[in-house]
Short mmCIF file of C-alpha atoms in Angstrom, two decimals:
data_model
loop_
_atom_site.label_atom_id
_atom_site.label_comp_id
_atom_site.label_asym_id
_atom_site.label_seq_id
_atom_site.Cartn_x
_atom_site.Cartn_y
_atom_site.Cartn_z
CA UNK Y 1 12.34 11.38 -0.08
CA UNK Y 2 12.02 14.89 1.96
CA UNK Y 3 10.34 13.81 5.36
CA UNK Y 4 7.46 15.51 7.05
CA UNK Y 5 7.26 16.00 10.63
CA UNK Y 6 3.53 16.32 12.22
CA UNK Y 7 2.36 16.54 16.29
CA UNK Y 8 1.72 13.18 17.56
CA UNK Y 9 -2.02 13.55 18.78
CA UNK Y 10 -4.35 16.73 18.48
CA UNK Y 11 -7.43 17.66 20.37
CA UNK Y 12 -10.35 19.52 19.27
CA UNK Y 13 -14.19 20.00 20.45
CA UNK Y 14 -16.85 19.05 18.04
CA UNK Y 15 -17.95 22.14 15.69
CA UNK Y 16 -14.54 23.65 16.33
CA UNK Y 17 -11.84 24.26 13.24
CA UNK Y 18 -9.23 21.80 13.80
CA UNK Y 19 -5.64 23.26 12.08
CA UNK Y 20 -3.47 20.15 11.85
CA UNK Y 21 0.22 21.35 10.99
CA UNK Y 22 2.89 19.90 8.66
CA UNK Y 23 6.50 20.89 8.92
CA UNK Y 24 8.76 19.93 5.35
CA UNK Y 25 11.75 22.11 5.64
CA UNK Y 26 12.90 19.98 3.14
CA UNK Y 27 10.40 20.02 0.40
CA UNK Y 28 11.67 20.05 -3.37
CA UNK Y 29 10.01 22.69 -5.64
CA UNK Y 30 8.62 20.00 -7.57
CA UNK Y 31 7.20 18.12 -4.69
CA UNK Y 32 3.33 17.79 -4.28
CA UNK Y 33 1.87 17.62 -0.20
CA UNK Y 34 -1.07 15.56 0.30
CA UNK Y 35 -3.06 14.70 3.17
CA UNK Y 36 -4.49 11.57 4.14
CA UNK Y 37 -6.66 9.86 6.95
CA UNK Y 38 -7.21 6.91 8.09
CA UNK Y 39 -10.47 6.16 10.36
CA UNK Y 40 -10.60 3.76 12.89
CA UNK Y 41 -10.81 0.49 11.55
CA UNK Y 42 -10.59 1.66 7.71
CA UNK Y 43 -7.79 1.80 5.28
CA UNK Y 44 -6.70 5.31 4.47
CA UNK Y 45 -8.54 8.09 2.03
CA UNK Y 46 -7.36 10.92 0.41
CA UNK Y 47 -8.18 14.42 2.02
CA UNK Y 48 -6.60 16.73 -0.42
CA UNK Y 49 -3.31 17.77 -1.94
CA UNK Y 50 -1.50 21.00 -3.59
CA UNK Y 51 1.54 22.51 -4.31
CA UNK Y 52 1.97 25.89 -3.65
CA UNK Y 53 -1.82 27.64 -3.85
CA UNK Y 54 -4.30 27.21 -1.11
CA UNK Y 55 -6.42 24.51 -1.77
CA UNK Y 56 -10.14 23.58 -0.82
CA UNK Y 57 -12.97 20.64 -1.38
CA UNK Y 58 -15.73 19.94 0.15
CA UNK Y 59 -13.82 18.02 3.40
CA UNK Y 60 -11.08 20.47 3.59
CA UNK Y 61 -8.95 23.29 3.11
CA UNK Y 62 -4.95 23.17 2.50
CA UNK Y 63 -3.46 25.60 3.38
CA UNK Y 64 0.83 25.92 2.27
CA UNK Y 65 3.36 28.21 3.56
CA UNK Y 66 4.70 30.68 1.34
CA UNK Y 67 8.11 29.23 1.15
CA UNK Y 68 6.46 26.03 1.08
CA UNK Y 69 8.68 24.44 4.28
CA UNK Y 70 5.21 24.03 5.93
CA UNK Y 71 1.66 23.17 5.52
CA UNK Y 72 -1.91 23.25 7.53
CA UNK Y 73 -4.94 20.81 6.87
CA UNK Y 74 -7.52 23.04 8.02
CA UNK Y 75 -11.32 21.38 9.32
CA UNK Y 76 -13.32 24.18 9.31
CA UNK Y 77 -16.27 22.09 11.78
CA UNK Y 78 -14.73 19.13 13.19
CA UNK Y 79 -17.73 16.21 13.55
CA UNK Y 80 -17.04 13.06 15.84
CA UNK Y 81 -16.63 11.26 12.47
CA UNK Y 82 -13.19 13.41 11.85
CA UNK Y 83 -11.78 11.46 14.81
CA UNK Y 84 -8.45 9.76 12.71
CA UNK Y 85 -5.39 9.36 11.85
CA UNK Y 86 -3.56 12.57 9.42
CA UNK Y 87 -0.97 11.65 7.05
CA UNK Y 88 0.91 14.45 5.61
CA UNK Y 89 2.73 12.86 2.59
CA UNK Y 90 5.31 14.20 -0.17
CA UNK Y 91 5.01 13.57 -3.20
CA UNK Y 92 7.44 14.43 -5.85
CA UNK Y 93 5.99 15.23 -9.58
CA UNK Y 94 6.59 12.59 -12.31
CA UNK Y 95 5.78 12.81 -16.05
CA UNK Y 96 7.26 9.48 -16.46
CA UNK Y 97 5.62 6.29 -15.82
CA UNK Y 98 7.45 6.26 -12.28
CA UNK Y 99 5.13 4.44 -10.09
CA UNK Y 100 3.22 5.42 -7.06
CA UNK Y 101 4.03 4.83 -3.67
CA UNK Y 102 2.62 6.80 -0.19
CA UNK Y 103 5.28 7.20 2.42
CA UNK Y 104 3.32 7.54 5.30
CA UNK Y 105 4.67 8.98 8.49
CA UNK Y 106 3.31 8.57 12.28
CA UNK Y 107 0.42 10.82 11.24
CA UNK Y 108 -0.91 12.66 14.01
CA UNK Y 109 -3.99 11.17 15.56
CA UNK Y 110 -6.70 13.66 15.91
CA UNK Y 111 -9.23 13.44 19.59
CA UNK Y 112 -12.78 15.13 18.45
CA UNK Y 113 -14.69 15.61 22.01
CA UNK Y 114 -18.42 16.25 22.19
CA UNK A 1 -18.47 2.35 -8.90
CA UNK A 2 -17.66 -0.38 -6.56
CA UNK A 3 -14.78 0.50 -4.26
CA UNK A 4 -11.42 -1.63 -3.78
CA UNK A 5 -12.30 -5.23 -2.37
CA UNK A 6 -9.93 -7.30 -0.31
CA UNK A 7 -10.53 -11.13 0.40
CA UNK A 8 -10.38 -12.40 2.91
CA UNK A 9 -11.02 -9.77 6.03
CA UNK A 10 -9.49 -11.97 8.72
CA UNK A 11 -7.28 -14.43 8.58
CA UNK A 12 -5.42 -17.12 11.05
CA UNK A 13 -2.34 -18.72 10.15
CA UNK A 14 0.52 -20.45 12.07
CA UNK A 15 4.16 -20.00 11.72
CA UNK A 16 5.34 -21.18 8.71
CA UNK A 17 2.77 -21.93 6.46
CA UNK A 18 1.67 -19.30 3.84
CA UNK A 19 -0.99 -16.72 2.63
CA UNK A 20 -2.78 -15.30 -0.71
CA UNK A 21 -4.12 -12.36 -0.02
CA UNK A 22 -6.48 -11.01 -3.02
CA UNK A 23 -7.39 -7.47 -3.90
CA UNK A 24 -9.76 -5.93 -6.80
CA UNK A 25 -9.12 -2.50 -7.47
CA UNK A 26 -11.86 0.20 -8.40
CA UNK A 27 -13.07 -0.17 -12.49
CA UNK A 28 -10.71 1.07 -14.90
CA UNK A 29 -7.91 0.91 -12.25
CA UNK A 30 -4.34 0.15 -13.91
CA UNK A 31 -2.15 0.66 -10.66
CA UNK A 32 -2.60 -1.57 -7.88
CA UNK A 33 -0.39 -1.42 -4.50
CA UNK A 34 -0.09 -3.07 -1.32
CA UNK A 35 0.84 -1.83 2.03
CA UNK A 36 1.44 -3.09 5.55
CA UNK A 37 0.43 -1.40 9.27
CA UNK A 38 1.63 -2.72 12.07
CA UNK A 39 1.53 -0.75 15.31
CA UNK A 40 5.04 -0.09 15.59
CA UNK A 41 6.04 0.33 12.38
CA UNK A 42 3.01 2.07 10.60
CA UNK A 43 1.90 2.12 7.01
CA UNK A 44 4.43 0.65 5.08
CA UNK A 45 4.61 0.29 1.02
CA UNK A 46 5.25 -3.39 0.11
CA UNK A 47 4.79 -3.31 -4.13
CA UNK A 48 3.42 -1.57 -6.78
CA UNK A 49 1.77 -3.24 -9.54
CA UNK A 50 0.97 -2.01 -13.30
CA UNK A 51 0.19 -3.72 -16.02
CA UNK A 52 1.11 -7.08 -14.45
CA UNK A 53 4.63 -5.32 -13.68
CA UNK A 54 5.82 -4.71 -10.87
CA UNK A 55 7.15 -1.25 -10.70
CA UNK A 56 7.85 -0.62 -7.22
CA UNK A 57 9.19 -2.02 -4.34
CA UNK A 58 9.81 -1.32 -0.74
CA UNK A 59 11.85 -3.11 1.75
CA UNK A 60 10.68 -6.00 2.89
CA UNK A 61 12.24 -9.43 2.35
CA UNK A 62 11.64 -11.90 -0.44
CA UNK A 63 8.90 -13.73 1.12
CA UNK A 64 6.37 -11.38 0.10
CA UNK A 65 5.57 -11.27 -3.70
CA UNK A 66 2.69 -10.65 -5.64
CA UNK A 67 1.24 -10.63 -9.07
CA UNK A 68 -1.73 -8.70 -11.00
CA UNK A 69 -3.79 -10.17 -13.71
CA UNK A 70 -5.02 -9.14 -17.12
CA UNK A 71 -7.82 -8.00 -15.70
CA UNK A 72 -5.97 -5.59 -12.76
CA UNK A 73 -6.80 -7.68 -9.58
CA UNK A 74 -3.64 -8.67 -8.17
CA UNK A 75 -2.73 -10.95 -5.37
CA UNK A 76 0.44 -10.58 -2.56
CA UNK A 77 1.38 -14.16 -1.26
CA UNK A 78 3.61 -14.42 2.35
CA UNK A 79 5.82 -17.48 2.53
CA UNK A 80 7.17 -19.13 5.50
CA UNK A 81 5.11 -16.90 7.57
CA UNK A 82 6.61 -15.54 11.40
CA UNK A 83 4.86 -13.91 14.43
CA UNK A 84 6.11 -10.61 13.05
CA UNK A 85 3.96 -10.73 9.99
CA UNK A 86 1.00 -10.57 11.86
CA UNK A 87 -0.67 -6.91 10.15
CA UNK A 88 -3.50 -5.27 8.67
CA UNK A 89 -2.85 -5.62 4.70
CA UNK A 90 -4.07 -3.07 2.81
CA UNK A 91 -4.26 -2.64 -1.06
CA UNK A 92 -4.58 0.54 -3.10
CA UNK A 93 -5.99 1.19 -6.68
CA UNK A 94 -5.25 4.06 -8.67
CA UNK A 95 -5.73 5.74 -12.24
CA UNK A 96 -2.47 5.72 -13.91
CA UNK A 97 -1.84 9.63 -15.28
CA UNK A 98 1.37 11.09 -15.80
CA UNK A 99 2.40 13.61 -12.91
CA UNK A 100 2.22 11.29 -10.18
CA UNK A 101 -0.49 13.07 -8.66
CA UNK A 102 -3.27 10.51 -8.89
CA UNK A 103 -5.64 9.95 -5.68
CA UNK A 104 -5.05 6.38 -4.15
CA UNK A 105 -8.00 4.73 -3.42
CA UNK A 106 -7.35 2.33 -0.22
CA UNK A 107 -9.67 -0.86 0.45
CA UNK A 108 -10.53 -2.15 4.11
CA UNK A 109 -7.75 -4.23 4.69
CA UNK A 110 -6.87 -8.12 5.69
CA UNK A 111 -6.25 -8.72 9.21
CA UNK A 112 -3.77 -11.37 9.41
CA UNK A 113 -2.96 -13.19 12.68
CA UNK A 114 -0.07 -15.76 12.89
CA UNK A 115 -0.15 -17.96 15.78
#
């Protein structure tokens, strides 16, 4: 699997945008990138994913390199309640009944101060 | 809908007995899968379930198995448990489509302790 490398922690201020970079020098063309958090004391939850547009919902915006060997989860108003843990994950496209598995990294843990 | 339940939340055990863990994955959820986080090795993916088939597998030694039902709920089971297995458990549901894409849905976890 292509690995993803990510800063270990992150600091922002409450009502700030928060860009949380991604490095995949690796990345296949068919490969997906998807973000994921993980809240204290929660299990994970998707953020958002994409593969080579810029991508937005209502908790984020993705936004991918043009040669696609990096990526940046973009918070446009960090709240205390974004305080986690971001997982940048590969994931390679299937149209076969492959299976699913996340291979989470460190993450980078993200500090949102008042 | 109901989101992904895990029983129990906590859990003590002592070195070598076992554990059933059990997990219920969101309505109309085919895949189930089950990961462990420690704090020095992370998030890590133990099995994948579909269909009562297991379809993936990551590294971890035969001890840990599992099983899903007819009805998708599936169960992992730790034999001859050791200090080291001492994790958060977590279990993931899915929609099964066909590029791989789908959004994993993750419940809260089991906290096991082995004393």
């Amino acid at each position: 699997d292509a690995k993803t490398t990510q800063p270990n922690s992150m600091e922002s201020n409450e009502e700030e945008p928060v860009h949380l970079p991604c490095n995949h020098s690796t990345i296949s063309g068919t490969d997906y990138i998807h973000w994921y958090r993980q809240l204290p004391s929660q299990g994970p939850e998707y953020v958002i994913h994409g593969l080579t547009s810029n991508v937005n919902n209502r908790m984020a915006s993705l936004a991918i390199a043009e040669d696609r060997k990096s990526s940046t989860l973009i918070l446009h108003r960090a709240t205390l309640r974004d305080a986690a843990v971001y997982y940048c994950i590969l994931r390679p496209y299937s149209n076969s009944n492959s299976g699913y598995a996340l291979n989470f990294g460190k993450g980078t843990s993200l500090l949102v101060t008042p | 809908k109901a989101g992904v339940t895990q029983t129990p939340r906590y859990l003590i055990k002592t070195r070598g007995q076992q554990v059933t863990l059990s997990c219920s994955p969101i309505s109309g959820h085919r895949s189930v899968s089950w990961y462990q986080q420690t704090p020095g090795q992370g998030l890590q993916f133990l099995f994948e379930y579909f269909s009562e088939t297991q379809r993936n597998k990551g590294n971890f030694p035969g001890r840990f198995s599992g099983r899903q039902f007819s009805n998708s709920r599936s169960e992992m089971n730790v034999s001859t448990l050791e200090l080291g297995d001492s994790a958060l458990y977590l279990c993931a549901s899915s929609l099964v489509g066909t590029s791989g894409q789908e959004t994993q849905y993750f419940g809260p976890g089991t906290r096991l302790l082995v004393l």
